[in-house]
Short mmCIF file of C-alpha atoms in Angstrom, two decimals:
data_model
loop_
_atom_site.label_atom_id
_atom_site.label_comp_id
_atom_site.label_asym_id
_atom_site.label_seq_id
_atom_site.Cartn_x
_atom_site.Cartn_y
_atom_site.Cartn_z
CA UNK A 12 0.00 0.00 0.00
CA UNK A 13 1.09 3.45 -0.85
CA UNK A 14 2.00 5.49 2.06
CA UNK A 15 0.32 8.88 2.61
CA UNK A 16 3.11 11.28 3.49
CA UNK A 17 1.86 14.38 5.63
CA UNK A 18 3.70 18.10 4.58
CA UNK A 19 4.25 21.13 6.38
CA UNK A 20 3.40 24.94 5.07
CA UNK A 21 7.45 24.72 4.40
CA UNK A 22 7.20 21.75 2.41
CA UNK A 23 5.50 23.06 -0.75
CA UNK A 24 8.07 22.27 -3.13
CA UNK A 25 8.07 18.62 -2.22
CA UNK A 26 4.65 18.62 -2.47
CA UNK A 27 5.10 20.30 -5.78
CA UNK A 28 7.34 17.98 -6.75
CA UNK A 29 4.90 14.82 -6.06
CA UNK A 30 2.41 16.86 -8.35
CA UNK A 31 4.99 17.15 -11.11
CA UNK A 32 5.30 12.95 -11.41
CA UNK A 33 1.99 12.76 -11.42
CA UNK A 34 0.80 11.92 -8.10
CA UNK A 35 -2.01 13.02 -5.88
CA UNK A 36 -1.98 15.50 -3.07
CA UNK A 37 -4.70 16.78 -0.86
CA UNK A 38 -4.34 20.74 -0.03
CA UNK A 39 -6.13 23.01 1.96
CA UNK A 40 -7.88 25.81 0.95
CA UNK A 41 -10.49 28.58 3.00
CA UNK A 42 -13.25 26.37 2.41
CA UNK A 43 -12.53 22.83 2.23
CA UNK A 44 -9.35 20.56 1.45
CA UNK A 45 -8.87 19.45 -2.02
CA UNK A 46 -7.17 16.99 -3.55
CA UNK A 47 -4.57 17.70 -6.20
CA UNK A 48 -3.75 16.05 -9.97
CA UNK A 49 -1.98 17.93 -12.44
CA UNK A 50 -4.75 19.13 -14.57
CA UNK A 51 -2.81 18.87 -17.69
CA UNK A 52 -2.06 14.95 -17.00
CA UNK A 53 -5.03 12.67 -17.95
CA UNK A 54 -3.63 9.74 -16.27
CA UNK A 55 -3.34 11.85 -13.05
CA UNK A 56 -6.34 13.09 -13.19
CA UNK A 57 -8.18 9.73 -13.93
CA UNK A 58 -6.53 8.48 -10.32
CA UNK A 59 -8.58 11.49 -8.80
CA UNK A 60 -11.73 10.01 -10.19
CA UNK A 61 -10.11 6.53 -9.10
CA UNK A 62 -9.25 7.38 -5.53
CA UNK A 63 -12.82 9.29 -4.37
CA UNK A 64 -14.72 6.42 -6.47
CA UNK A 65 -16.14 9.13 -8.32
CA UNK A 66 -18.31 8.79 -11.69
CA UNK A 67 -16.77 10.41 -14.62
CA UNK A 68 -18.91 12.54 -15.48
CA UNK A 69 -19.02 14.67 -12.96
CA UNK A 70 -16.47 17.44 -13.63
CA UNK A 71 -13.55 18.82 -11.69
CA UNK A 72 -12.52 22.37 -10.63
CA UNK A 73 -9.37 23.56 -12.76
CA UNK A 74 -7.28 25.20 -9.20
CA UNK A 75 -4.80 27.99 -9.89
CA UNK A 76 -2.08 29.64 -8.36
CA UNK A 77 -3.06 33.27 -10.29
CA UNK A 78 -5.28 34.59 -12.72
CA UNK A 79 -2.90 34.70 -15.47
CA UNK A 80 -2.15 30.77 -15.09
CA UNK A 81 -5.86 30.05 -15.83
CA UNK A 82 -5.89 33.04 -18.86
CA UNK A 83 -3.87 29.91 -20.85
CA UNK A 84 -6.99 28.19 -20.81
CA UNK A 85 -9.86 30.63 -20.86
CA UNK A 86 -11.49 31.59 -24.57
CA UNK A 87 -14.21 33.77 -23.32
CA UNK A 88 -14.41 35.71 -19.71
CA UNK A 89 -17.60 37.50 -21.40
CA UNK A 90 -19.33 40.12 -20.04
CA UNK A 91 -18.37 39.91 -16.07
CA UNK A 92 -15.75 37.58 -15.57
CA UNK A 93 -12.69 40.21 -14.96
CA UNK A 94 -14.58 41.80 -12.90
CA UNK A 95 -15.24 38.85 -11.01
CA UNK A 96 -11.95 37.72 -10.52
CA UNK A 97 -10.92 41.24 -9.56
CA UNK A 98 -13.18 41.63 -6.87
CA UNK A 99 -13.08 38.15 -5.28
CA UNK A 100 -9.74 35.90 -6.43
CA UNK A 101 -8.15 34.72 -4.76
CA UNK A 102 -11.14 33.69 -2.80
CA UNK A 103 -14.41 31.17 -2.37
CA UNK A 104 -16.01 31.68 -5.69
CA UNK A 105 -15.33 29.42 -8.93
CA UNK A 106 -16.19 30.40 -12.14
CA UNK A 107 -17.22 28.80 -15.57
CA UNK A 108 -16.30 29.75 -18.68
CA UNK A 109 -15.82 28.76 -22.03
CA UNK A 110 -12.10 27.19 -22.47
CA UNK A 111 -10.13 27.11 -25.44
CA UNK A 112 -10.35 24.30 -27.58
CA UNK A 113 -7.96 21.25 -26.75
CA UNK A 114 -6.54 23.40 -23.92
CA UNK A 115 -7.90 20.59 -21.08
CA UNK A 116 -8.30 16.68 -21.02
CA UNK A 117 -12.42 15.50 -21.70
CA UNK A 118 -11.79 13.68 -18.73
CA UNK A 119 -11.04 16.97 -16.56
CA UNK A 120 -14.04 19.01 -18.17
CA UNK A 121 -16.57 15.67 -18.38
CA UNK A 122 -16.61 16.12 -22.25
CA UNK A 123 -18.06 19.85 -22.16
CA UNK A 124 -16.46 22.79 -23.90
CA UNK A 125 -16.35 24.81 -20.64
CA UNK A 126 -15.11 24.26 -17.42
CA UNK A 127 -14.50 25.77 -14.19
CA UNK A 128 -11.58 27.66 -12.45
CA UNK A 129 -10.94 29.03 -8.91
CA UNK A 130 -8.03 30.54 -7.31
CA UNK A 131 -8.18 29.70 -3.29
CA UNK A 132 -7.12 32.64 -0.70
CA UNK A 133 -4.90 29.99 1.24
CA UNK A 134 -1.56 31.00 0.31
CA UNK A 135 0.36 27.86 1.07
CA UNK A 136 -1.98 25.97 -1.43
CA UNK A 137 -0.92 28.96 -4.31
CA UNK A 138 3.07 28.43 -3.44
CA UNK A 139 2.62 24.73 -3.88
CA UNK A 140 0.80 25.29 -7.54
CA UNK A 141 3.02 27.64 -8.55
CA UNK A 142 5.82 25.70 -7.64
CA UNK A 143 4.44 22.78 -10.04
CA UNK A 144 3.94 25.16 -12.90
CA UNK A 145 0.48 23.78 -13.91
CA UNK A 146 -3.47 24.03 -12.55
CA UNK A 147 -4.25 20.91 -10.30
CA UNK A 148 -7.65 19.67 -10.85
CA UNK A 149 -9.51 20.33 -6.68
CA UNK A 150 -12.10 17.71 -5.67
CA UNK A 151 -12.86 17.80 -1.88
CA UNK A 152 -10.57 15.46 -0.83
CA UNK A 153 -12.79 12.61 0.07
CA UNK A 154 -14.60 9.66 -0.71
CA UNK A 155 -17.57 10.61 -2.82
CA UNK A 156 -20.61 10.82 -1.36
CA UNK A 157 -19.18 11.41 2.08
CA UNK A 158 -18.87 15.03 4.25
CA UNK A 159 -16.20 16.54 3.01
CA UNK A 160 -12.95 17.32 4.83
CA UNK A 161 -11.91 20.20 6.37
CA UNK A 162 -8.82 18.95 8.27
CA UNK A 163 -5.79 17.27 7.22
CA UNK A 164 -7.10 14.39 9.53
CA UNK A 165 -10.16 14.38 7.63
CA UNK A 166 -8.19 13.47 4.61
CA UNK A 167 -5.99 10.78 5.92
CA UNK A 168 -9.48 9.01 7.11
CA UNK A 169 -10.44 8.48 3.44
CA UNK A 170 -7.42 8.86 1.83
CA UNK A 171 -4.96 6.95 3.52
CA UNK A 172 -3.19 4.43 1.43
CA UNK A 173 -4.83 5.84 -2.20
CA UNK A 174 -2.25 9.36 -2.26
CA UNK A 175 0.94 10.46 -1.65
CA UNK A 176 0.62 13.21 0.42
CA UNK A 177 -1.78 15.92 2.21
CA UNK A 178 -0.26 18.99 2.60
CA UNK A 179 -1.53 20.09 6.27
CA UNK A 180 -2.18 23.81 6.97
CA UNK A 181 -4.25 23.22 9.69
CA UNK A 182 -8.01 23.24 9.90
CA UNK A 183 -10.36 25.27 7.07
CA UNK A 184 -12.01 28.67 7.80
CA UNK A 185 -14.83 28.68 6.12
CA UNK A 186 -16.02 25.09 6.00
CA UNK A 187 -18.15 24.61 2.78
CA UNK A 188 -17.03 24.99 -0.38
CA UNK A 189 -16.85 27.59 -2.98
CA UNK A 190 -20.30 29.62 -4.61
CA UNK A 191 -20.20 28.17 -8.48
CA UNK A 192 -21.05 31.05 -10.84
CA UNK A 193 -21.55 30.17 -14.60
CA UNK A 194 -20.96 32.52 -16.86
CA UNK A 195 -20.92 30.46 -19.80
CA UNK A 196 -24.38 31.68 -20.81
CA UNK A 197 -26.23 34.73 -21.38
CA UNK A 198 -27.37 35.23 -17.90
CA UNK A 199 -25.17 34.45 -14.69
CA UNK A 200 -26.19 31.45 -12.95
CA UNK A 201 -25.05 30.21 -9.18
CA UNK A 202 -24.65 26.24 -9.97
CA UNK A 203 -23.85 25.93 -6.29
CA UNK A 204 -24.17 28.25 -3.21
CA UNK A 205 -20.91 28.84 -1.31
CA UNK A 206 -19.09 31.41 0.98
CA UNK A 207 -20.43 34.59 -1.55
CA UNK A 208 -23.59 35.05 -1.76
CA UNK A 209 -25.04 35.95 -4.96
CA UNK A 210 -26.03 39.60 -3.73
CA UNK A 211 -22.36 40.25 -3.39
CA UNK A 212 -21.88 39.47 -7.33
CA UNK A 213 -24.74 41.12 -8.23
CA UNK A 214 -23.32 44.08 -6.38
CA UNK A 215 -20.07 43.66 -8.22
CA UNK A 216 -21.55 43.40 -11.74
CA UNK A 217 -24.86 45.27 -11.35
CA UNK A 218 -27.54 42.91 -12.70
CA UNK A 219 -29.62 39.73 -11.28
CA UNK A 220 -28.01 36.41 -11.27
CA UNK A 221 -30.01 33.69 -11.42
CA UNK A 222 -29.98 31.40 -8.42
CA UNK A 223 -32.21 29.06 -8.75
CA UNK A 224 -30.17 26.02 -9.23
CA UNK A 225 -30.65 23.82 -12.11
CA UNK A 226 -31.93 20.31 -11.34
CA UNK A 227 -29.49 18.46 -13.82
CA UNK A 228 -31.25 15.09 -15.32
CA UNK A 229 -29.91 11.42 -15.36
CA UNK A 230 -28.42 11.68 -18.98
CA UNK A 231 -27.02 15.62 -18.58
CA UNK A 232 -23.45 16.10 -17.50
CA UNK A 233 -23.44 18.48 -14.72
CA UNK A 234 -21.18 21.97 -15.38
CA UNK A 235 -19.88 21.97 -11.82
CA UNK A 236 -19.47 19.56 -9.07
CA UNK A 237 -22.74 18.80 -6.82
CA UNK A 238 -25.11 19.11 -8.86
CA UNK A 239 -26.23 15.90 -9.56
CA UNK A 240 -25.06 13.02 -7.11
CA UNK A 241 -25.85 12.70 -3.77
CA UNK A 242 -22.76 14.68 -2.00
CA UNK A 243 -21.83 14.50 2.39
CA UNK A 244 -23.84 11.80 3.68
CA UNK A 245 -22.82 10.43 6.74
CA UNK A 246 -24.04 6.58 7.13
CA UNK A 247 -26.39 7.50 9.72
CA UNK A 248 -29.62 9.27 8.56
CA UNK A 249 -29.28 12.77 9.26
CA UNK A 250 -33.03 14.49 9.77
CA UNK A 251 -33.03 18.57 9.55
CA UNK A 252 -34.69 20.16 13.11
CA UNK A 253 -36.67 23.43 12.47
CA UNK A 254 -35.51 25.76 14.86
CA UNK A 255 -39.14 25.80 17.28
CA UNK A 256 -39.10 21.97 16.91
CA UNK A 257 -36.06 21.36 19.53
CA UNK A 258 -37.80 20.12 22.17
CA UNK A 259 -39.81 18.26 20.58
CA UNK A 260 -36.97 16.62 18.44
CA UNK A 261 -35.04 15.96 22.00
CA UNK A 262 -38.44 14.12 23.45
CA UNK A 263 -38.46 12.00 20.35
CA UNK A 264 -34.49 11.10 20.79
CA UNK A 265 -34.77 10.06 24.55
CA UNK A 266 -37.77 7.36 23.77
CA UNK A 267 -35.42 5.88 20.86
CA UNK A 268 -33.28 2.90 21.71
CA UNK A 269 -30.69 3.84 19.36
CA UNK A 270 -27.44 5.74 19.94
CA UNK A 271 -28.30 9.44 18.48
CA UNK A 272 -26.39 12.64 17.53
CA UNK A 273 -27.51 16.18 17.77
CA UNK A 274 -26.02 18.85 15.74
CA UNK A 275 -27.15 22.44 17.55
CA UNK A 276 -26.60 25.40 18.65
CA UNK A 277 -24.93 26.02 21.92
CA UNK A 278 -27.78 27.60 23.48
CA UNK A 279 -30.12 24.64 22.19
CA UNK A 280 -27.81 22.32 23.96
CA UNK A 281 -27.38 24.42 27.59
CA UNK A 282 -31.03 22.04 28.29
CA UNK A 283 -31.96 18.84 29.53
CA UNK A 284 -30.27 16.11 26.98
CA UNK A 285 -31.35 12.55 27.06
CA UNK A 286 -28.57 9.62 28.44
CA UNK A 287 -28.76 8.15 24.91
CA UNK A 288 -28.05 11.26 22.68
CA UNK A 289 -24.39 12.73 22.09
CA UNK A 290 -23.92 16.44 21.26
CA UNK A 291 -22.18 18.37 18.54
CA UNK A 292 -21.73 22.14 19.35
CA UNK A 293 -22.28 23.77 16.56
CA UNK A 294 -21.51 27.20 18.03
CA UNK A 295 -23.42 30.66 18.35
CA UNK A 296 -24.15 31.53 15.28
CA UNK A 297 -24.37 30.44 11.21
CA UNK A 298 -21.06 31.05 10.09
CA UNK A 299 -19.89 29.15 12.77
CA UNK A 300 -21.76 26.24 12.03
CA UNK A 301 -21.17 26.22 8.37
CA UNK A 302 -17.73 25.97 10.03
CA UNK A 303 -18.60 22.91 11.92
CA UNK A 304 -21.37 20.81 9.61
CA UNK A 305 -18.90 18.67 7.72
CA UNK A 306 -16.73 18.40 10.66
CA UNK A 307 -19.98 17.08 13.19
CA UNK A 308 -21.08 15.05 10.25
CA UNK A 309 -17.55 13.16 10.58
CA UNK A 310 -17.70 12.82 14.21
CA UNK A 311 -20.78 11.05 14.70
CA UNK A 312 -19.60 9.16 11.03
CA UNK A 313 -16.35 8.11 12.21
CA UNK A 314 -16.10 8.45 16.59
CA UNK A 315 -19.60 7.81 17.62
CA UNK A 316 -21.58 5.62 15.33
CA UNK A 317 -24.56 6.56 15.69
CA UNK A 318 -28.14 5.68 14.20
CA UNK A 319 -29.74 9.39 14.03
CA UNK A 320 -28.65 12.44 13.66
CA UNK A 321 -30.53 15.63 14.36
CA UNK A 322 -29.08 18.66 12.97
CA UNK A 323 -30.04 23.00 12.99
CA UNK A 324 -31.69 24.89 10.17
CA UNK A 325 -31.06 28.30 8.96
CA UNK A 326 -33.15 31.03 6.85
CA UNK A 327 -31.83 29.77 3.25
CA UNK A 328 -30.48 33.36 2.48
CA UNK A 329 -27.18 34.61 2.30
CA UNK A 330 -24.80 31.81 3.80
CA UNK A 331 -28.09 30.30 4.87
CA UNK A 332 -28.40 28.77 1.73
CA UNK A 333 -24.74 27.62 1.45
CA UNK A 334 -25.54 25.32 5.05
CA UNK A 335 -29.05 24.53 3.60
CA UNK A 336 -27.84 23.26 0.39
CA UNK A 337 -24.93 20.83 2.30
CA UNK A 338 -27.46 19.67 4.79
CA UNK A 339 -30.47 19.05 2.51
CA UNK A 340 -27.91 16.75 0.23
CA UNK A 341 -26.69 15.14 3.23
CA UNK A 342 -30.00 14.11 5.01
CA UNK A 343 -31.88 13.63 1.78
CA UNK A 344 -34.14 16.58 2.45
CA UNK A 345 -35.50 14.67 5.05
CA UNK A 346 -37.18 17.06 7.94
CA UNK A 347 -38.11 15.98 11.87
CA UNK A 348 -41.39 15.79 11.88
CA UNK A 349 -43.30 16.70 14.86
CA UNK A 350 -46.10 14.51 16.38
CA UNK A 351 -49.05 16.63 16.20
#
């Protein structure tokens, strides 16, 4: 078995260097940690697909170290996209566009004539791909299907034996990944909601976007990750809790014979909790549990086992709908239902 080397913020060139013969590497970025091919290397990039058992059609982020390393590959920004990458690379938003023809492998771009490019804020992540010379293709770095990781430890869980390195800068700050913006077509379109919201675009480029978030059929190859397959689902079935329906969700837990989780807020959790349920603080606030969803989703996946797990909503606005989107996927849309 391969063994899964683990490098510093100083050790970007070896990492580099591991990217350069083709290997895999996990990096962090703001969001969530990736994991690394050289995007110009088909056979590297099929491993990716390989390693996270994920189906080929589904297409990968093109990760750069600067704007002018992804201008090689761009044909059209159209109307907004320097704008765009003025205002918020490096950063959490990735961007379609039209590429130029030939430029990337079918199996990066899942046979379509655009594809889509982000340049992350963590700066250890943009030494390490400019250090290789070439865009690394930037799945989350985990087994498909599954929460993604936002610690190097994370990574290891799932990836342990299958790459040959993570390069560990310590745990993620934002915790979800990147807003998707297509701009491919005539009107902008958010393909997935992320850590910018689309009122900040539209205040950067001064028209409506539309976020509305194609449903993308059986036979259609999705333009962006997450838009078709079912994405961070823990093994245990994960049921959304309205925010009035706590106590009632907490009654319901105690009279279960199974082992259950609960995913709240810290003030939902300073109450009476039954002997059979285990607690996830999720912290004050929404951003900081968009912080903490993939990594509570892990811990009752991977430390506590357990049968259930209840989880908070938000107002799906602003990064509302980032944590919506991730926790819908990952419970099935499936809502605690109280007992009239």
């Amino acid at each position: 078995m391969m063994i899964t080397k683990i490098f510093s913020p100083a050790e970007t060139s070896q990492a580099a260097e591991e990217i350069k013969l083709g290997e895999l590497v996990a990096f962090p970025t703001e969001t969530v940690y990736g994991l690394g091919a050289d995007a110009t290397n088909e056979q590297a990039v099929k491993r990716v697909y390989l390693a996270k058992g994920r189906p080929s059609d589904n297409p990968l982020i093109v990760t750069v170290s600067s704007p002018e390393m992804a201008a090689d590959y761009i044909a059209d920004y159209g109307e907004y996209g320097r704008e765009l990458i003025r205002t918020f690379w490096p950063g959490p938003l990735t961007i379609v566009f039209k590429i130029k023809t030939g430029s990337l492998s079918s199996v990066v771009t899942g046979g379509l004539t655009t594809a889509a490019f982000r340049m992350p804020e963590n700066e250890t992540t943009r030494k390490m791909i400019a250090e290789a010379g070439v865009p690394i293709v930037g799945p989350s770095a985990n087994s498909s299907g599954k929460p993604s990781p936002t610690t190097a430890q994370h990574v290891f869980h799932d990836m342990e034996g299958k790459i040959a390195g993570i390069l560990d800068d310590g745990p993620t700050k934002v915790g979800v990944e990147s807003t998707i913006i297509d701009l491919s077509t005539s009107k902008p379109a958010v393909l997935r909601p992320g850590g910018i919201t689309p009122q900040q675009i539209e205040a950067v480029i001064g028209c409506s976007v539309d976020a509305s978030q194609h449903k993308v059929g059986a036979k259609e190859t999705p333009k962006a990750p997450g838009m078709k397959y079912k994405h961070y689902a823990p093994a245990a079935q994960v049921l959304i809790v309205a925010p009035n329906d706590w106590q009632q969700a907490l009654d319901w837990a105690g009279k279960q014979d199974e082992k259950i989780g609960v995913m709240a807020l810290t003030k939902t959790l300073n109450t009476s909790i039954p002997k059979n349920v285990v607690t996830y603080d999720m912290g004050g606030d929404l951003a900081s549990a968009t912080h903490r969803l993939f990594d509570g989703l892990r811990y009752f996946d991977n430390e506590q086992k357990v049968n259930w797990i209840l989880a908070c909503s938000f107002e799906e606005k602003g990064l509302g709908a980032a944590y919506m989107n991730r926790l819908k996927k990952s419970s099935g849309d499936s809502y605690f239902e109280p007992q009239a």
